[in-house]
Amino acid sequence: FPSSLQFSGLLGTVYRRGNLSFTRDGSSLVSPVGNRISLFDLKNNKCETLPLATRHNIVCVGLSPDGSLAILVDEEGAALLVSLVGKSVIHQFHFHKPVHSVSFSPDGKKFVITKDNVALMYHAPGKKREFNAFVLDKTYYGPYDETTCIDWTDDSKCFAVGSKDMSTWVFGAERWANLIYYSLGGHKDVIVACFFEENSLDLYTVSQDGALCVWQCDTELDGLKPMPPKEDRKKNRIKEDEEFLEESKGEEIHGKAHPNEQEIREKVKYSRVAKYFFNKEGDFNNLTSAAYHKKTHLLVTGFASGVFHLHELPDFNLIHSLSISDQRIASISINCTGDWIAFGCSGLGQLLVWEWQSESYVLKQQGHFNSMVSLAYSPDGQYIVTGGEDGKVKVWNTSSSFCFVTFTDHTSGVTAVTFTSSGYVILSASLDGTVRAFDLHRYRNFRTFTSPRPSQFSCLAVDSSGEIVSAGSQDSFEIYIWSMQSGRLLDVLAGHEGPISSLSFNPVKCVLASGSWDKTVKLWDMLDSWRTKETLMLNSDVLVVAFRPDGKELAVASLNGQITFWDHENAVQVGSIEGRHDLQMGRKELDKITAKQSAKGKSFTTLCYSADGQSILAGGLSKFVCIYNVKEQILMKKFEISCNLSLDAMEEYLDRRKMTEFGSMALIDEGAGDEDGVAIPLPGVKRGDMSYRRFKPEIRVTCLRFSPTGRSWAATTTEGLLIYSLDSGMIFDPFELDIDVTPSNIRKTLHQKEYTMAIIMALKLNEKKLIQEVIEAVPSDEVEVVCSSLPDLYVEKVLEFLASAFEISCHLEFYLIWAHKLLMLHGQKLKTRSQKLLPVIQFLQKSIQRHFEDVSKLCEWNIYNIKYALAISQQRGMKRLAETSVDEEESESDSDYLM
C-alpha cells in the first residue's frame, strides 16, 4: 500500500515566479509554482498540479497554440517539453544559459527563445515521434544587452524582440527581401514588452520607466517579398553536411543598429507616430510587466507598487487604474476573449484573475508568506487547515485544492493547528500567547484562550470530545488546560523541567501525553484529580509524541534520531527504530562539515500514524519522508518530496567547481543588476535596495498528517503543502484471483443474471471499470437481495468501491441505495471490525457529505425560487380579485343610477 502512494497535488502555493499563461480556450490558467506547474480550471473551480518537476525553479513557460504542448525552462536554462494532454515529459533539452522568454509562433511551426543578447528560433516539435524535438533553425544577433521579451505577428512571418539596451528589434522569421531585421530606439530604459497590432507590422513598445511608443510601418504583412532563390552549391553542401551532425547550427542573421543607405534601400521603414507616459508620480514606481489583447486593443500594465492600468490603444484612453497589492506585479496575462486578466505577484505569492468589465475577482488566491509550520485534516478528510510563520490560518478544500477562508487574528507565527471531532471548529496555537478557536460555519474567531501570564505556545492538542483544549509553553515549561464550552482555564500542569515540544491526546481515553526537552514523556489523566499518571524516561530530548488511532500504542521521536514505541498502559517500551541514516541529510552551501557528519546531530521532528495504525510516517530537516512498518520496525519506502536544486541542502556533496580559494561561490551575491535584485547605481543616484540579498530556503518537512480516509497523506514543506494519494486507476491489484476469473467469464455470469457471483468475480479481478459495469447492471429492485447474499469479506470491498464511485458517478440515488442496504444488512458485523474499517467508512462519509452539501444548496435555492414564484402568483391573484370587485361595484352603482 505505501509503495502505491504517488504525488497528487501541491496546495499552499499558487505562484512563485515566471510568466502566467492562459490555455487556448481561455478557461484555464497555467501558473509556475517553484519547479512545478499548476493548472487552474477557472470554470470548474479546480486546481491540479502536474506530476512532473524541473531541476530548478521555472522562470518561463511557453504554450503551443493548440494547447497540447508546453515548454518549461528553469533558472539554469534546462528545458522540458511537456504534453498537457498526457501530463508527461516528452523531451529534455538544455540551452546552457538562463532563458528570459519563450514564445511559439501562432501557426505552431516555430518557437523563439531569448538568452543573453540573441534570439534563437527552433522548429517546433510536431505530432509525430522525433529523435530530436528541438532543431535550431536560425540565430538572430543585434541587441548589445540581454533580450527580455518576444511577440509574433498573427501570420508568423515576423517577430519582435525587446532588449535591456533600450532597443527593440523586428526580425523576419523567413529571409524577406524587404525585411531581414529592423532596429527601433526611442526609449530611455529597459524594454519590458513589445506587441504587434492585429494583422499588421505596426508595433507598440513599453519600457520600464513607463513610456509607450507607437510605431507605424509603411508596409503591410502581404507586402513582404520573399528572397529570390540563389544557386549556391557551397551553401547546399554545408546544409547536407549539417544533416549528419548531432545538432545543426542553423542560419545566423546579424543585425546592425546603424545600417548604411544601400542596406536600407527598398526595405521596410518604421516611424514613431506617438509617445505616451504612464506614471508621473516618480522614478520608484517602475513598470514591471505588460500584456496586450489584439482584438479588443486592450493594454494592461503592472507596476512595482502593485498598481495596474488598463488602456485602450492606439488612443491611450485610460479605462481602469486599480491597486491589487503592495508588491510588484511580476506577470500579466489576458485570456483569448479579453474578459479575464491574470496577475502574479511573486513577493507575496499572490495569484489573481480579474474580470475587468464587471470589476470582480474570478480567482483570488495567496499562499503563506513564510513557510508553513503545521497542518491538520478534518475528520472526514475533506478539508486541510494549515498554520504558517506569517500568523495566518488557512483552510483548503482537498477536492478543489483552493483555499476558501483565511484567518488573520494571530499577531505572531502559528505553531500548531487542529480540528475538533465535529469538524466545524479549528484550533490554533501561536507564539503571540493565545490559542484561538475558529468557527467554520460563520468564519469567525469565537474563543480566545490565554494564560495567566504571557507565554509562547509551541504545541496544541484537543481531546476526542472536543471539550478539553491543551497547549504547551516553551518558556514557562507548563501545560495549560481550558474548557472549550466556557473558555475558562481549568488547570495548569507543572512538572516538566524543559520546554514542552509536543502534546497528544489518546483517541480513546482521556489521557494526555506530553513530550519535553527534559528527556521525559508524561501521561496525564484528565479525569483524575492528581493528574499525573506515568512518566516515561528516554535517553534524549523528546521532539514529538503521537498516539496510534486505536489508542493502544504511543510513538516518541527523540533528538538522538530514534523512534521508540511504548505500551503506555504498562509503561513498557515495545520497540524502536534507528532512523538517523534513513533521514539522509543534505549539505548546505555554506556548511563547513560534510552531510554525513552533520547527520549525526539530526533527527525526526514530526510523526504520524497511518489511518489503520500499521505504518508510521516520519520526517524532519531533509528532503525525504520515511514510512515504516510498526510491527516489523523496517523501512518500507522513502519519498523524495522535492528535486528542486534552487533549495538549499538538496545535495549530499557540494560541487567542487563552486569552491574557490576564498570559499564557496554561494557567498558572492549574483543578484546585482537583476530586475528584482540589487540595482547597483551610479554615484549620487538613489535607486535599488542595497540591503536586498538572494537566499536559498532550506528544504525541510515541518509537519506530516495521514488523511482519516487512509487514501492520502499530506506534508508541509519548504515547497508548500504536498499531498500524496493512492491512485487506484493506475494499479493492477488482484484479490484472491484464480484462473477462471476473466472479463469474458464475468460478463457471461452477468448475462445469466447471477449478480452476486459476478460482483465477487469482478472484485477478485479488482479492475475498477469492470466492477462499475457489474454493479450498475444490477436492477435497483434486486440490490437488497444481492447485498444480503454477499460474503462478509467482500462487503468491505464493495463499500470502498462505492466511496470512490460517489466522487465521479452521476448515479447518485442508485449508489445511495447500495450504501444504505449494505450498512443496514451488515451493520452489526461491520461494527465488530470498526477500527479496521474506519478509513473506508470515513471515505464513504466524505463522498456522501460532499454530495449532500451540493444537493442541499440546490434544493434550498429551488425551494426559495418556488416560494418566490408562489408569492408572485398569489400577489397577482389578489390583484385580479381586487380589480374584479372594483368592476362589480362600479357596475352595481351604474345600475342603481339607471333605476
PDB file of C-alpha atoms in Angstrom, residues 529-615:
ATOM      1  CA  SER A 529      -7.631  14.942  40.324  1.00  0.00           C
ATOM      2  CA  TRP A 530      -3.925  14.015  40.800  1.00  0.00           C
ATOM      3  CA  ARG A 531      -3.468  14.308  37.060  1.00  0.00           C
ATOM      4  CA  THR A 532      -0.008  12.660  36.612  1.00  0.00           C
ATOM      5  CA  LYS A 533      -0.419   9.024  35.674  1.00  0.00           C
ATOM      6  CA  GLU A 534       3.010   7.931  34.430  1.00  0.00           C
ATOM      7  CA  THR A 535       6.432   9.300  33.450  1.00  0.00           C
ATOM      8  CA  LEU A 536       8.399   7.619  30.656  1.00  0.00           C
ATOM      9  CA  MET A 537      12.179   8.214  30.739  1.00  0.00           C
ATOM     10  CA  LEU A 538      14.142   8.485  27.465  1.00  0.00           C
ATOM     11  CA  ASN A 539      17.823   8.830  26.594  1.00  0.00           C
ATOM     12  CA  SER A 540      17.476  12.104  24.694  1.00  0.00           C
ATOM     13  CA  ASP A 541      15.305  15.215  24.344  1.00  0.00           C
ATOM     14  CA  VAL A 542      11.769  14.381  23.186  1.00  0.00           C
ATOM     15  CA  LEU A 543      10.713  16.187  19.999  1.00  0.00           C
ATOM     16  CA  VAL A 544       7.328  14.669  19.115  1.00  0.00           C
ATOM     17  CA  VAL A 545       4.758  12.211  20.520  1.00  0.00           C
ATOM     18  CA  ALA A 546       1.875  10.521  18.669  1.00  0.00           C
ATOM     19  CA  PHE A 547      -0.826   8.004  19.691  1.00  0.00           C
ATOM     20  CA  ARG A 548      -1.898   5.155  17.423  1.00  0.00           C
ATOM     21  CA  PRO A 549      -5.512   5.620  16.146  1.00  0.00           C
ATOM     22  CA  ASP A 550      -6.763   2.813  18.454  1.00  0.00           C
ATOM     23  CA  GLY A 551      -5.018   4.480  21.439  1.00  0.00           C
ATOM     24  CA  LYS A 552      -3.059   1.359  22.482  1.00  0.00           C
ATOM     25  CA  GLU A 553       0.428   2.495  21.477  1.00  0.00           C
ATOM     26  CA  LEU A 554       2.496   5.673  21.786  1.00  0.00           C
ATOM     27  CA  ALA A 555       5.299   6.650  19.385  1.00  0.00           C
ATOM     28  CA  VAL A 556       8.041   9.032  20.538  1.00  0.00           C
ATOM     29  CA  ALA A 557      10.748  10.663  18.382  1.00  0.00           C
ATOM     30  CA  SER A 558      13.806  11.971  20.217  1.00  0.00           C
ATOM     31  CA  LEU A 559      16.873  14.079  19.444  1.00  0.00           C
ATOM     32  CA  ASN A 560      19.166  11.061  19.008  1.00  0.00           C
ATOM     33  CA  GLY A 561      17.273  10.073  15.823  1.00  0.00           C
ATOM     34  CA  GLN A 562      15.333   7.175  17.391  1.00  0.00           C
ATOM     35  CA  ILE A 563      11.616   6.451  17.215  1.00  0.00           C
ATOM     36  CA  THR A 564      10.509   4.425  20.253  1.00  0.00           C
ATOM     37  CA  PHE A 565       7.167   2.650  20.694  1.00  0.00           C
ATOM     38  CA  TRP A 566       5.566   2.334  24.144  1.00  0.00           C
ATOM     39  CA  ASP A 567       2.762   0.356  25.708  1.00  0.00           C
ATOM     40  CA  HIS A 568       1.663   3.337  27.774  1.00  0.00           C
ATOM     41  CA  GLU A 569      -0.752   1.304  29.941  1.00  0.00           C
ATOM     42  CA  ASN A 570       2.142  -0.691  31.419  1.00  0.00           C
ATOM     43  CA  ALA A 571       4.887   1.928  30.763  1.00  0.00           C
ATOM     44  CA  VAL A 572       6.899  -0.616  28.757  1.00  0.00           C
ATOM     45  CA  GLN A 573       8.901   0.048  25.599  1.00  0.00           C
ATOM     46  CA  VAL A 574       7.793  -2.422  22.902  1.00  0.00           C
ATOM     47  CA  GLY A 575      10.076  -1.421  20.021  1.00  0.00           C
ATOM     48  CA  SER A 576      12.400   1.141  18.492  1.00  0.00           C
ATOM     49  CA  ILE A 577      13.601   2.309  15.077  1.00  0.00           C
ATOM     50  CA  GLU A 578      17.035   3.831  14.451  1.00  0.00           C
ATOM     51  CA  GLY A 579      16.123   6.347  11.790  1.00  0.00           C
ATOM     52  CA  ARG A 580      19.046   8.745  11.527  1.00  0.00           C
ATOM     53  CA  HIS A 581      20.597   7.026   8.482  1.00  0.00           C
ATOM     54  CA  ASP A 582      17.225   6.908   6.711  1.00  0.00           C
ATOM     55  CA  LEU A 583      16.826  10.683   7.079  1.00  0.00           C
ATOM     56  CA  GLN A 584      19.801  11.196   4.710  1.00  0.00           C
ATOM     57  CA  MET A 585      20.641  14.839   5.256  1.00  0.00           C
ATOM     58  CA  GLY A 586      21.901  17.147   2.516  1.00  0.00           C
ATOM     59  CA  ARG A 587      24.835  19.533   2.811  1.00  0.00           C
ATOM     60  CA  LYS A 588      24.102  23.259   2.772  1.00  0.00           C
ATOM     61  CA  GLU A 589      26.187  25.507   0.525  1.00  0.00           C
ATOM     62  CA  LEU A 590      27.890  27.256   3.440  1.00  0.00           C
ATOM     63  CA  ASP A 591      28.327  24.202   5.694  1.00  0.00           C
ATOM     64  CA  LYS A 592      31.859  23.614   6.911  1.00  0.00           C
ATOM     65  CA  ILE A 593      31.284  19.904   7.604  1.00  0.00           C
ATOM     66  CA  THR A 594      30.020  17.084   5.381  1.00  0.00           C
ATOM     67  CA  ALA A 595      26.410  15.866   5.284  1.00  0.00           C
ATOM     68  CA  LYS A 596      27.477  12.589   6.892  1.00  0.00           C
ATOM     69  CA  GLN A 597      28.928  14.390   9.907  1.00  0.00           C
ATOM     70  CA  SER A 598      26.036  16.871  10.266  1.00  0.00           C
ATOM     71  CA  ALA A 599      23.506  13.989  10.094  1.00  0.00           C
ATOM     72  CA  LYS A 600      24.757  12.758  13.486  1.00  0.00           C
ATOM     73  CA  GLY A 601      23.006  15.691  15.127  1.00  0.00           C
ATOM     74  CA  LYS A 602      19.766  15.440  13.109  1.00  0.00           C
ATOM     75  CA  SER A 603      16.520  13.675  13.930  1.00  0.00           C
ATOM     76  CA  PHE A 604      12.828  13.313  13.059  1.00  0.00           C
ATOM     77  CA  THR A 605      10.748  16.344  14.036  1.00  0.00           C
ATOM     78  CA  THR A 606       7.301  15.101  13.004  1.00  0.00           C
ATOM     79  CA  LEU A 607       5.498  11.742  13.289  1.00  0.00           C
ATOM     80  CA  CYS A 608       2.141  10.447  12.168  1.00  0.00           C
ATOM     81  CA  TYR A 609       0.438   7.025  12.236  1.00  0.00           C
ATOM     82  CA  SER A 610      -1.458   5.801   9.172  1.00  0.00           C
ATOM     83  CA  ALA A 611      -5.254   5.507   9.482  1.00  0.00           C
ATOM     84  CA  ASP A 612      -5.052   1.744  10.176  1.00  0.00           C
ATOM     85  CA  GLY A 613      -2.126   2.137  12.634  1.00  0.00           C
ATOM     86  CA  GLN A 614       0.098  -0.360  10.811  1.00  0.00           C
ATOM     87  CA  SER A 615       2.554   2.206   9.419  1.00  0.00           C
TER      88      SER A 615
END
